[in-house]
Amino acid sequence: IPAIPAVDFSKFGEVEMVKLSKIDKLTRDNMSRCWLNIPHVTQFDDADITALEAFRKEVKDEALKSGVKLTPLPFLIKACAIALKRHQKFNASLHADGEHIVYKKYVNIGLAVDTPNGLMVPVIKDADQKSVYELSQESAELAGKAKDRKLKPNEMQGACFTISSLGGIGGKGFTPIVNAPEVAILGVSKADIQPRWNGKEFEPRLMLPLCLSYDHRAINGGDAGRFLTDLNALLSDIRRLLL
Ligand code: CAO
Protein backbone atom coordinates (compact mmCIF):
# COMPACT_ATOMS: atom_id res chain seq x y z
CA ILE A 1 0.00 0.00 0.00
CA PRO A 2 1.54 3.38 -0.90
CA ALA A 3 2.36 5.25 2.34
CA ILE A 4 0.67 8.57 3.08
CA PRO A 5 3.37 11.19 2.55
CA ALA A 6 4.75 13.03 5.62
CA VAL A 7 3.61 16.66 5.86
CA ASP A 8 5.13 19.47 7.91
CA PHE A 9 1.86 20.90 9.26
CA SER A 10 3.68 23.70 11.10
CA LYS A 11 4.17 25.32 7.68
CA PHE A 12 0.44 26.10 7.69
CA GLY A 13 -0.09 27.25 11.30
CA GLU A 14 0.50 26.46 14.96
CA VAL A 15 0.44 22.76 15.90
CA GLU A 16 0.99 20.60 18.99
CA MET A 17 2.62 17.15 18.79
CA VAL A 18 1.38 14.57 21.35
CA LYS A 19 2.70 11.01 21.75
CA LEU A 20 0.21 8.20 21.08
CA SER A 21 -0.68 6.12 24.15
CA LYS A 22 0.03 2.38 24.20
CA ILE A 23 -3.71 1.71 23.76
CA ASP A 24 -3.92 4.14 20.83
CA LYS A 25 -1.05 2.30 19.11
CA LEU A 26 -2.68 -1.10 19.70
CA THR A 27 -5.97 0.26 18.30
CA ARG A 28 -4.16 1.78 15.30
CA ASP A 29 -2.52 -1.55 14.43
CA ASN A 30 -5.58 -3.68 15.12
CA MET A 31 -7.92 -1.44 13.10
CA SER A 32 -5.53 -1.36 10.12
CA ARG A 33 -5.13 -5.17 10.29
CA CYS A 34 -8.89 -5.76 10.45
CA TRP A 35 -9.77 -3.16 7.80
CA LEU A 36 -7.21 -4.51 5.33
CA ASN A 37 -7.84 -8.23 5.88
CA ILE A 38 -11.63 -8.30 6.09
CA PRO A 39 -14.01 -7.64 3.19
CA HIS A 40 -16.59 -5.65 5.16
CA VAL A 41 -20.30 -5.26 4.50
CA THR A 42 -22.60 -3.26 6.79
CA GLN A 43 -26.38 -3.76 7.00
CA PHE A 44 -28.72 -1.31 8.68
CA ASP A 45 -32.06 -1.66 10.43
CA ASP A 46 -34.20 0.22 12.96
CA ALA A 47 -35.71 -1.69 15.89
CA ASP A 48 -38.94 -0.41 17.42
CA ILE A 49 -37.95 -0.26 21.12
CA THR A 50 -41.03 1.67 22.30
CA ALA A 51 -42.17 -1.25 24.48
CA LEU A 52 -38.62 -2.07 25.65
CA GLU A 53 -38.12 1.54 26.74
CA ALA A 54 -41.50 1.69 28.53
CA PHE A 55 -40.57 -1.49 30.42
CA ARG A 56 -37.06 -0.19 31.21
CA LYS A 57 -38.53 3.02 32.64
CA GLU A 58 -41.04 1.01 34.69
CA VAL A 59 -38.34 -1.09 36.37
CA LYS A 60 -35.52 1.50 36.41
CA ASP A 61 -36.08 2.65 40.03
CA GLU A 62 -36.61 -0.92 41.23
CA ALA A 63 -33.31 -1.89 39.50
CA LEU A 64 -31.54 1.06 41.09
CA LYS A 65 -32.56 -0.24 44.56
CA SER A 66 -30.61 -3.44 43.69
CA GLY A 67 -27.64 -1.30 42.58
CA VAL A 68 -28.31 -1.70 38.83
CA LYS A 69 -28.40 1.38 36.52
CA LEU A 70 -30.52 -0.06 33.74
CA THR A 71 -29.78 1.32 30.23
CA PRO A 72 -30.91 -0.25 26.93
CA LEU A 73 -27.47 -1.91 26.63
CA PRO A 74 -28.04 -5.10 28.71
CA PHE A 75 -31.23 -5.79 26.70
CA LEU A 76 -29.11 -5.50 23.56
CA ILE A 77 -26.49 -7.87 24.96
CA LYS A 78 -29.21 -10.37 25.89
CA ALA A 79 -30.84 -10.15 22.43
CA CYS A 80 -27.44 -10.53 20.69
CA ALA A 81 -26.58 -13.56 22.84
CA ILE A 82 -29.84 -15.25 21.79
CA ALA A 83 -29.31 -14.32 18.11
CA LEU A 84 -25.70 -15.63 18.24
CA LYS A 85 -26.92 -18.99 19.57
CA ARG A 86 -29.53 -19.21 16.80
CA HIS A 87 -27.21 -18.09 13.99
CA GLN A 88 -24.01 -20.08 14.47
CA LYS A 89 -22.21 -18.49 11.48
CA PHE A 90 -22.04 -15.31 13.60
CA ASN A 91 -20.62 -17.16 16.60
CA ALA A 92 -17.64 -18.40 14.62
CA SER A 93 -14.12 -17.57 13.42
CA LEU A 94 -12.26 -18.43 10.25
CA HIS A 95 -9.31 -20.65 11.15
CA ALA A 96 -5.88 -19.18 10.38
CA ASP A 97 -5.14 -22.26 8.20
CA GLY A 98 -7.66 -20.95 5.66
CA GLU A 99 -9.28 -24.40 5.50
CA HIS A 100 -11.68 -24.40 8.45
CA ILE A 101 -14.34 -22.44 10.24
CA VAL A 102 -14.54 -22.75 14.05
CA TYR A 103 -18.06 -22.72 15.54
CA LYS A 104 -18.09 -21.74 19.21
CA LYS A 105 -20.42 -23.34 21.72
CA TYR A 106 -19.96 -20.48 24.19
CA VAL A 107 -21.27 -16.92 23.76
CA ASN A 108 -18.82 -14.24 24.90
CA ILE A 109 -19.65 -10.66 23.95
CA GLY A 110 -17.11 -7.82 23.74
CA LEU A 111 -18.18 -4.31 24.65
CA ALA A 112 -16.46 -1.30 23.06
CA VAL A 113 -15.78 1.20 25.84
CA ASP A 114 -14.73 4.76 25.17
CA THR A 115 -12.13 5.80 27.78
CA PRO A 116 -9.89 8.87 28.14
CA ASN A 117 -6.96 6.55 27.39
CA GLY A 118 -8.47 5.14 24.20
CA LEU A 119 -10.76 2.37 23.05
CA MET A 120 -10.95 -0.77 25.23
CA VAL A 121 -13.03 -3.91 24.63
CA PRO A 122 -13.75 -5.91 27.82
CA VAL A 123 -15.59 -9.20 27.38
CA ILE A 124 -18.76 -10.49 29.03
CA LYS A 125 -18.29 -14.24 29.28
CA ASP A 126 -21.23 -16.65 28.78
CA ALA A 127 -23.60 -13.75 28.10
CA ASP A 128 -26.33 -16.20 27.04
CA GLN A 129 -26.48 -17.57 30.59
CA LYS A 130 -26.90 -14.22 32.38
CA SER A 131 -29.99 -12.19 33.27
CA VAL A 132 -30.53 -8.60 32.10
CA TYR A 133 -29.66 -7.38 35.63
CA GLU A 134 -26.46 -9.46 35.68
CA LEU A 135 -25.50 -8.19 32.22
CA SER A 136 -26.16 -4.62 33.33
CA GLN A 137 -24.07 -5.00 36.49
CA GLU A 138 -21.21 -6.73 34.68
CA SER A 139 -21.08 -4.26 31.77
CA ALA A 140 -21.02 -1.30 34.20
CA GLU A 141 -18.29 -3.02 36.25
CA LEU A 142 -16.16 -3.82 33.16
CA ALA A 143 -16.67 -0.31 31.67
CA GLY A 144 -15.61 1.17 35.05
CA LYS A 145 -12.50 -1.03 35.14
CA ALA A 146 -11.70 -0.04 31.51
CA LYS A 147 -11.95 3.64 32.40
CA ASP A 148 -9.72 3.13 35.50
CA ARG A 149 -7.24 1.00 33.47
CA LYS A 150 -7.88 -1.92 35.84
CA LEU A 151 -8.86 -4.59 33.28
CA LYS A 152 -6.89 -7.81 33.47
CA PRO A 153 -5.72 -9.38 30.15
CA ASN A 154 -8.16 -12.31 30.57
CA GLU A 155 -11.06 -9.79 30.86
CA MET A 156 -10.28 -8.60 27.30
CA GLN A 157 -9.92 -12.01 25.63
CA GLY A 158 -12.18 -14.59 24.05
CA ALA A 159 -14.96 -12.46 22.55
CA CYS A 160 -17.13 -14.06 19.85
CA PHE A 161 -18.87 -10.83 18.78
CA THR A 162 -18.65 -7.15 19.75
CA ILE A 163 -21.24 -4.48 20.50
CA SER A 164 -20.23 -0.87 19.98
CA SER A 165 -22.89 1.39 21.46
CA LEU A 166 -22.76 5.08 20.73
CA GLY A 167 -26.37 5.41 21.89
CA GLY A 168 -25.46 7.51 24.92
CA ILE A 169 -23.47 9.87 22.69
CA GLY A 170 -25.55 10.33 19.52
CA GLY A 171 -25.58 9.84 15.76
CA LYS A 172 -27.85 8.09 13.27
CA GLY A 173 -25.58 5.19 12.29
CA PHE A 174 -22.02 4.18 11.52
CA THR A 175 -20.05 1.34 9.94
CA PRO A 176 -18.10 -0.42 12.73
CA ILE A 177 -14.94 -2.37 11.87
CA VAL A 178 -15.09 -6.11 12.61
CA ASN A 179 -12.71 -7.03 15.43
CA ALA A 180 -10.95 -10.11 13.97
CA PRO A 181 -10.91 -13.04 14.54
CA GLU A 182 -14.58 -12.28 15.24
CA VAL A 183 -16.71 -12.21 12.10
CA ALA A 184 -19.28 -9.54 13.03
CA ILE A 185 -19.89 -6.46 15.14
CA LEU A 186 -23.06 -4.56 16.01
CA GLY A 187 -23.01 -0.77 16.04
CA VAL A 188 -25.84 0.91 17.96
CA SER A 189 -26.78 4.57 17.58
CA LYS A 190 -29.12 6.84 19.51
CA ALA A 191 -32.81 5.88 19.63
CA ASP A 192 -35.12 8.57 18.34
CA ILE A 193 -38.89 9.07 17.97
CA GLN A 194 -39.95 8.45 14.35
CA PRO A 195 -43.37 8.45 12.65
CA ARG A 196 -44.33 4.86 11.69
CA TRP A 197 -47.35 3.88 9.60
CA ASN A 198 -49.55 1.41 11.51
CA GLY A 199 -51.89 0.73 8.58
CA LYS A 200 -54.28 3.58 9.49
CA GLU A 201 -52.12 6.47 10.65
CA PHE A 202 -48.62 7.58 11.56
CA GLU A 203 -47.71 6.75 15.14
CA PRO A 204 -44.72 8.11 17.11
CA ARG A 205 -42.42 5.13 17.85
CA LEU A 206 -39.00 4.98 19.49
CA MET A 207 -36.64 3.58 16.86
CA LEU A 208 -33.15 2.23 17.62
CA PRO A 209 -30.65 2.32 14.72
CA LEU A 210 -28.69 -0.94 14.36
CA CYS A 211 -25.64 -1.30 12.09
CA LEU A 212 -24.30 -4.80 11.58
CA SER A 213 -20.85 -5.12 9.95
CA TYR A 214 -19.68 -8.58 8.98
CA ASP A 215 -16.82 -10.43 7.31
CA HIS A 216 -18.16 -11.38 3.88
CA ARG A 217 -15.69 -14.28 3.71
CA ALA A 218 -17.59 -16.00 6.52
CA ILE A 219 -21.10 -14.56 6.26
CA ASN A 220 -23.37 -13.96 3.27
CA GLY A 221 -25.89 -11.14 2.88
CA GLY A 222 -28.78 -13.57 3.41
CA ASP A 223 -27.27 -14.81 6.72
CA ALA A 224 -26.84 -11.21 7.87
CA GLY A 225 -30.37 -10.25 6.81
CA ARG A 226 -31.77 -13.16 8.85
CA PHE A 227 -29.58 -12.37 11.89
CA LEU A 228 -30.54 -8.69 11.90
CA THR A 229 -34.25 -9.41 11.34
CA ASP A 230 -34.21 -11.89 14.24
CA LEU A 231 -32.35 -9.41 16.48
CA ASN A 232 -34.84 -6.71 15.53
CA ALA A 233 -37.77 -8.99 16.43
CA LEU A 234 -36.21 -9.75 19.85
CA LEU A 235 -35.74 -6.05 20.62
CA SER A 236 -39.14 -4.98 19.26
CA ASP A 237 -40.98 -7.49 21.46
CA ILE A 238 -38.85 -8.31 24.50
CA ARG A 239 -41.25 -11.12 25.52
CA ARG A 240 -39.34 -13.04 22.80
CA LEU A 241 -36.22 -12.88 25.00
CA LEU A 242 -37.96 -15.49 27.19
CA LEU A 243 -38.64 -17.97 24.38
N1 CAO B 1 -30.44 5.39 22.52
C1 CAO B 1 -30.85 6.36 23.36
N2 CAO B 1 -30.37 6.50 24.60
C2 CAO B 1 -29.43 5.63 25.01
C3 CAO B 1 -28.95 4.59 24.19
C4 CAO B 1 -29.52 4.49 22.89
N3 CAO B 1 -29.11 3.55 22.03
N4 CAO B 1 -28.01 3.89 24.86
C5 CAO B 1 -27.87 4.47 26.06
N5 CAO B 1 -28.72 5.52 26.16
C6 CAO B 1 -28.90 6.41 27.30
C7 CAO B 1 -28.87 5.63 28.58
O1 CAO B 1 -30.14 5.09 28.89
C8 CAO B 1 -28.42 6.70 29.55
O2 CAO B 1 -29.52 7.57 29.82
P1 CAO B 1 -30.29 7.53 31.25
O3 CAO B 1 -29.23 7.80 32.27
O4 CAO B 1 -31.31 8.60 31.10
O5 CAO B 1 -30.86 6.16 31.38
C9 CAO B 1 -27.44 7.51 28.73
O6 CAO B 1 -27.76 7.26 27.37
C10 CAO B 1 -25.98 7.21 28.97
O7 CAO B 1 -25.74 5.83 28.84
P2 CAO B 1 -24.24 5.26 29.02
O8 CAO B 1 -23.46 5.49 27.77
O9 CAO B 1 -23.69 5.80 30.27
O10 CAO B 1 -24.45 3.71 29.29
P3 CAO B 1 -24.59 2.52 28.28
O11 CAO B 1 -24.96 1.37 29.13
O12 CAO B 1 -25.50 2.84 27.15
O13 CAO B 1 -23.13 2.32 27.65
C11 CAO B 1 -20.77 1.99 27.49
C12 CAO B 1 -22.01 1.91 28.38
C13 CAO B 1 -19.59 1.52 28.26
C14 CAO B 1 -20.96 1.12 26.24
C15 CAO B 1 -20.60 3.46 27.02
O14 CAO B 1 -20.35 4.27 28.15
C16 CAO B 1 -19.47 3.68 26.01
O15 CAO B 1 -18.28 3.72 26.36
N6 CAO B 1 -19.85 3.86 24.73
C17 CAO B 1 -18.87 4.17 23.64
C18 CAO B 1 -18.46 2.93 22.87
C19 CAO B 1 -17.53 3.31 21.76
O16 CAO B 1 -16.61 4.10 21.91
N7 CAO B 1 -17.77 2.76 20.57
C20 CAO B 1 -16.99 3.08 19.42
C21 CAO B 1 -15.94 2.04 19.25
S1 CAO B 1 -15.17 2.17 17.71
O17 CAO B 1 -14.31 3.50 17.85
Coordinates of C-alpha atoms and ligand atoms in Angstrom, one line a residue:
I1 CA 0.0 0.0 0.0
P2 CA 1.5 3.4 -0.9
A3 CA 2.4 5.3 2.3
I4 CA 0.7 8.6 3.1
P5 CA 3.4 11.2 2.6
A6 CA 4.7 13.0 5.6
V7 CA 3.6 16.7 5.9
D8 CA 5.1 19.5 7.9
F9 CA 1.9 20.9 9.3
S10 CA 3.7 23.7 11.1
K11 CA 4.2 25.3 7.7
F12 CA 0.4 26.1 7.7
G13 CA -0.1 27.2 11.3
E14 CA 0.5 26.5 15.0
V15 CA 0.4 22.8 15.9
E16 CA 1.0 20.6 19.0
M17 CA 2.6 17.2 18.8
V18 CA 1.4 14.6 21.3
K19 CA 2.7 11.0 21.7
L20 CA 0.2 8.2 21.1
S21 CA -0.7 6.1 24.1
K22 CA 0.0 2.4 24.2
I23 CA -3.7 1.7 23.8
D24 CA -3.9 4.1 20.8
K25 CA -1.0 2.3 19.1
L26 CA -2.7 -1.1 19.7
T27 CA -6.0 0.3 18.3
R28 CA -4.2 1.8 15.3
D29 CA -2.5 -1.5 14.4
N30 CA -5.6 -3.7 15.1
M31 CA -7.9 -1.4 13.1
S32 CA -5.5 -1.4 10.1
R33 CA -5.1 -5.2 10.3
C34 CA -8.9 -5.8 10.4
W35 CA -9.8 -3.2 7.8
L36 CA -7.2 -4.5 5.3
N37 CA -7.8 -8.2 5.9
I38 CA -11.6 -8.3 6.1
P39 CA -14.0 -7.6 3.2
H40 CA -16.6 -5.7 5.2
V41 CA -20.3 -5.3 4.5
T42 CA -22.6 -3.3 6.8
Q43 CA -26.4 -3.8 7.0
F44 CA -28.7 -1.3 8.7
D45 CA -32.1 -1.7 10.4
D46 CA -34.2 0.2 13.0
A47 CA -35.7 -1.7 15.9
D48 CA -38.9 -0.4 17.4
I49 CA -37.9 -0.3 21.1
T50 CA -41.0 1.7 22.3
A51 CA -42.2 -1.2 24.5
L52 CA -38.6 -2.1 25.7
E53 CA -38.1 1.5 26.7
A54 CA -41.5 1.7 28.5
F55 CA -40.6 -1.5 30.4
R56 CA -37.1 -0.2 31.2
K57 CA -38.5 3.0 32.6
E58 CA -41.0 1.0 34.7
V59 CA -38.3 -1.1 36.4
K60 CA -35.5 1.5 36.4
D61 CA -36.1 2.6 40.0
E62 CA -36.6 -0.9 41.2
A63 CA -33.3 -1.9 39.5
L64 CA -31.5 1.1 41.1
K65 CA -32.6 -0.2 44.6
S66 CA -30.6 -3.4 43.7
G67 CA -27.6 -1.3 42.6
V68 CA -28.3 -1.7 38.8
K69 CA -28.4 1.4 36.5
L70 CA -30.5 -0.1 33.7
T71 CA -29.8 1.3 30.2
P72 CA -30.9 -0.3 26.9
L73 CA -27.5 -1.9 26.6
P74 CA -28.0 -5.1 28.7
F75 CA -31.2 -5.8 26.7
L76 CA -29.1 -5.5 23.6
I77 CA -26.5 -7.9 25.0
K78 CA -29.2 -10.4 25.9
A79 CA -30.8 -10.1 22.4
C80 CA -27.4 -10.5 20.7
A81 CA -26.6 -13.6 22.8
I82 CA -29.8 -15.3 21.8
A83 CA -29.3 -14.3 18.1
L84 CA -25.7 -15.6 18.2
K85 CA -26.9 -19.0 19.6
R86 CA -29.5 -19.2 16.8
H87 CA -27.2 -18.1 14.0
Q88 CA -24.0 -20.1 14.5
K89 CA -22.2 -18.5 11.5
F90 CA -22.0 -15.3 13.6
N91 CA -20.6 -17.2 16.6
A92 CA -17.6 -18.4 14.6
S93 CA -14.1 -17.6 13.4
L94 CA -12.3 -18.4 10.3
H95 CA -9.3 -20.7 11.2
A96 CA -5.9 -19.2 10.4
D97 CA -5.1 -22.3 8.2
G98 CA -7.7 -20.9 5.7
E99 CA -9.3 -24.4 5.5
H100 CA -11.7 -24.4 8.5
I101 CA -14.3 -22.4 10.2
V102 CA -14.5 -22.7 14.0
Y103 CA -18.1 -22.7 15.5
K104 CA -18.1 -21.7 19.2
K105 CA -20.4 -23.3 21.7
Y106 CA -20.0 -20.5 24.2
V107 CA -21.3 -16.9 23.8
N108 CA -18.8 -14.2 24.9
I109 CA -19.6 -10.7 24.0
G110 CA -17.1 -7.8 23.7
L111 CA -18.2 -4.3 24.6
A112 CA -16.5 -1.3 23.1
V113 CA -15.8 1.2 25.8
D114 CA -14.7 4.8 25.2
T115 CA -12.1 5.8 27.8
P116 CA -9.9 8.9 28.1
N117 CA -7.0 6.6 27.4
G118 CA -8.5 5.1 24.2
L119 CA -10.8 2.4 23.1
M120 CA -11.0 -0.8 25.2
V121 CA -13.0 -3.9 24.6
P122 CA -13.8 -5.9 27.8
V123 CA -15.6 -9.2 27.4
I124 CA -18.8 -10.5 29.0
K125 CA -18.3 -14.2 29.3
D126 CA -21.2 -16.6 28.8
A127 CA -23.6 -13.7 28.1
D128 CA -26.3 -16.2 27.0
Q129 CA -26.5 -17.6 30.6
K130 CA -26.9 -14.2 32.4
S131 CA -30.0 -12.2 33.3
V132 CA -30.5 -8.6 32.1
Y133 CA -29.7 -7.4 35.6
E134 CA -26.5 -9.5 35.7
L135 CA -25.5 -8.2 32.2
S136 CA -26.2 -4.6 33.3
Q137 CA -24.1 -5.0 36.5
E138 CA -21.2 -6.7 34.7
S139 CA -21.1 -4.3 31.8
A140 CA -21.0 -1.3 34.2
E141 CA -18.3 -3.0 36.2
L142 CA -16.2 -3.8 33.2
A143 CA -16.7 -0.3 31.7
G144 CA -15.6 1.2 35.0
K145 CA -12.5 -1.0 35.1
A146 CA -11.7 0.0 31.5
K147 CA -11.9 3.6 32.4
D148 CA -9.7 3.1 35.5
R149 CA -7.2 1.0 33.5
K150 CA -7.9 -1.9 35.8
L151 CA -8.9 -4.6 33.3
K152 CA -6.9 -7.8 33.5
P153 CA -5.7 -9.4 30.2
N154 CA -8.2 -12.3 30.6
E155 CA -11.1 -9.8 30.9
M156 CA -10.3 -8.6 27.3
Q157 CA -9.9 -12.0 25.6
G158 CA -12.2 -14.6 24.0
A159 CA -15.0 -12.5 22.5
C160 CA -17.1 -14.1 19.9
F161 CA -18.9 -10.8 18.8
T162 CA -18.7 -7.2 19.8
I163 CA -21.2 -4.5 20.5
S164 CA -20.2 -0.9 20.0
S165 CA -22.9 1.4 21.5
L166 CA -22.8 5.1 20.7
G167 CA -26.4 5.4 21.9
G168 CA -25.5 7.5 24.9
I169 CA -23.5 9.9 22.7
G170 CA -25.6 10.3 19.5
G171 CA -25.6 9.8 15.8
K172 CA -27.9 8.1 13.3
G173 CA -25.6 5.2 12.3
F174 CA -22.0 4.2 11.5
T175 CA -20.1 1.3 9.9
P176 CA -18.1 -0.4 12.7
I177 CA -14.9 -2.4 11.9
V178 CA -15.1 -6.1 12.6
N179 CA -12.7 -7.0 15.4
A180 CA -10.9 -10.1 14.0
P181 CA -10.9 -13.0 14.5
E182 CA -14.6 -12.3 15.2
V183 CA -16.7 -12.2 12.1
A184 CA -19.3 -9.5 13.0
I185 CA -19.9 -6.5 15.1
L186 CA -23.1 -4.6 16.0
G187 CA -23.0 -0.8 16.0
V188 CA -25.8 0.9 18.0
S189 CA -26.8 4.6 17.6
K190 CA -29.1 6.8 19.5
A191 CA -32.8 5.9 19.6
D192 CA -35.1 8.6 18.3
I193 CA -38.9 9.1 18.0
Q194 CA -39.9 8.5 14.3
P195 CA -43.4 8.4 12.7
R196 CA -44.3 4.9 11.7
W197 CA -47.4 3.9 9.6
N198 CA -49.5 1.4 11.5
G199 CA -51.9 0.7 8.6
K200 CA -54.3 3.6 9.5
E201 CA -52.1 6.5 10.7
F202 CA -48.6 7.6 11.6
E203 CA -47.7 6.8 15.1
P204 CA -44.7 8.1 17.1
R205 CA -42.4 5.1 17.9
L206 CA -39.0 5.0 19.5
M207 CA -36.6 3.6 16.9
L208 CA -33.2 2.2 17.6
P209 CA -30.7 2.3 14.7
L210 CA -28.7 -0.9 14.4
C211 CA -25.6 -1.3 12.1
L212 CA -24.3 -4.8 11.6
S213 CA -20.8 -5.1 10.0
Y214 CA -19.7 -8.6 9.0
D215 CA -16.8 -10.4 7.3
H216 CA -18.2 -11.4 3.9
R217 CA -15.7 -14.3 3.7
A218 CA -17.6 -16.0 6.5
I219 CA -21.1 -14.6 6.3
N220 CA -23.4 -14.0 3.3
G221 CA -25.9 -11.1 2.9
G222 CA -28.8 -13.6 3.4
D223 CA -27.3 -14.8 6.7
A224 CA -26.8 -11.2 7.9
G225 CA -30.4 -10.3 6.8
R226 CA -31.8 -13.2 8.8
F227 CA -29.6 -12.4 11.9
L228 CA -30.5 -8.7 11.9
T229 CA -34.2 -9.4 11.3
D230 CA -34.2 -11.9 14.2
L231 CA -32.3 -9.4 16.5
N232 CA -34.8 -6.7 15.5
A233 CA -37.8 -9.0 16.4
L234 CA -36.2 -9.8 19.8
L235 CA -35.7 -6.1 20.6
S236 CA -39.1 -5.0 19.3
D237 CA -41.0 -7.5 21.5
I238 CA -38.9 -8.3 24.5
R239 CA -41.2 -11.1 25.5
R240 CA -39.3 -13.0 22.8
L241 CA -36.2 -12.9 25.0
L242 CA -38.0 -15.5 27.2
L243 CA -38.6 -18.0 24.4
Ligands
CAO1 N1 -30.4 5.4 22.5 C1 -30.9 6.4 23.4 N2 -30.4 6.5 24.6 C2 -29.4 5.6 25.0 C3 -29.0 4.6 24.2 C4 -29.5 4.5 22.9 N3 -29.1 3.6 22.0 N4 -28.0 3.9 24.9 C5 -27.9 4.5 26.1 N5 -28.7 5.5 26.2 C6 -28.9 6.4 27.3 C7 -28.9 5.6 28.6 O1 -30.1 5.1 28.9 C8 -28.4 6.7 29.6 O2 -29.5 7.6 29.8 P1 -30.3 7.5 31.2 O3 -29.2 7.8 32.3 O4 -31.3 8.6 31.1 O5 -30.9 6.2 31.4 C9 -27.4 7.5 28.7 O6 -27.8 7.3 27.4 C10 -26.0 7.2 29.0 O7 -25.7 5.8 28.8 P2 -24.2 5.3 29.0 O8 -23.5 5.5 27.8 O9 -23.7 5.8 30.3 O10 -24.4 3.7 29.3 P3 -24.6 2.5 28.3 O11 -25.0 1.4 29.1 O12 -25.5 2.8 27.1 O13 -23.1 2.3 27.7 C11 -20.8 2.0 27.5 C12 -22.0 1.9 28.4 C13 -19.6 1.5 28.3 C14 -21.0 1.1 26.2 C15 -20.6 3.5 27.0 O14 -20.4 4.3 28.1 C16 -19.5 3.7 26.0 O15 -18.3 3.7 26.4 N6 -19.8 3.9 24.7 C17 -18.9 4.2 23.6 C18 -18.5 2.9 22.9 C19 -17.5 3.3 21.8 O16 -16.6 4.1 21.9 N7 -17.8 2.8 20.6 C20 -17.0 3.1 19.4 C21 -15.9 2.0 19.3 S1 -15.2 2.2 17.7 O17 -14.3 3.5 17.9

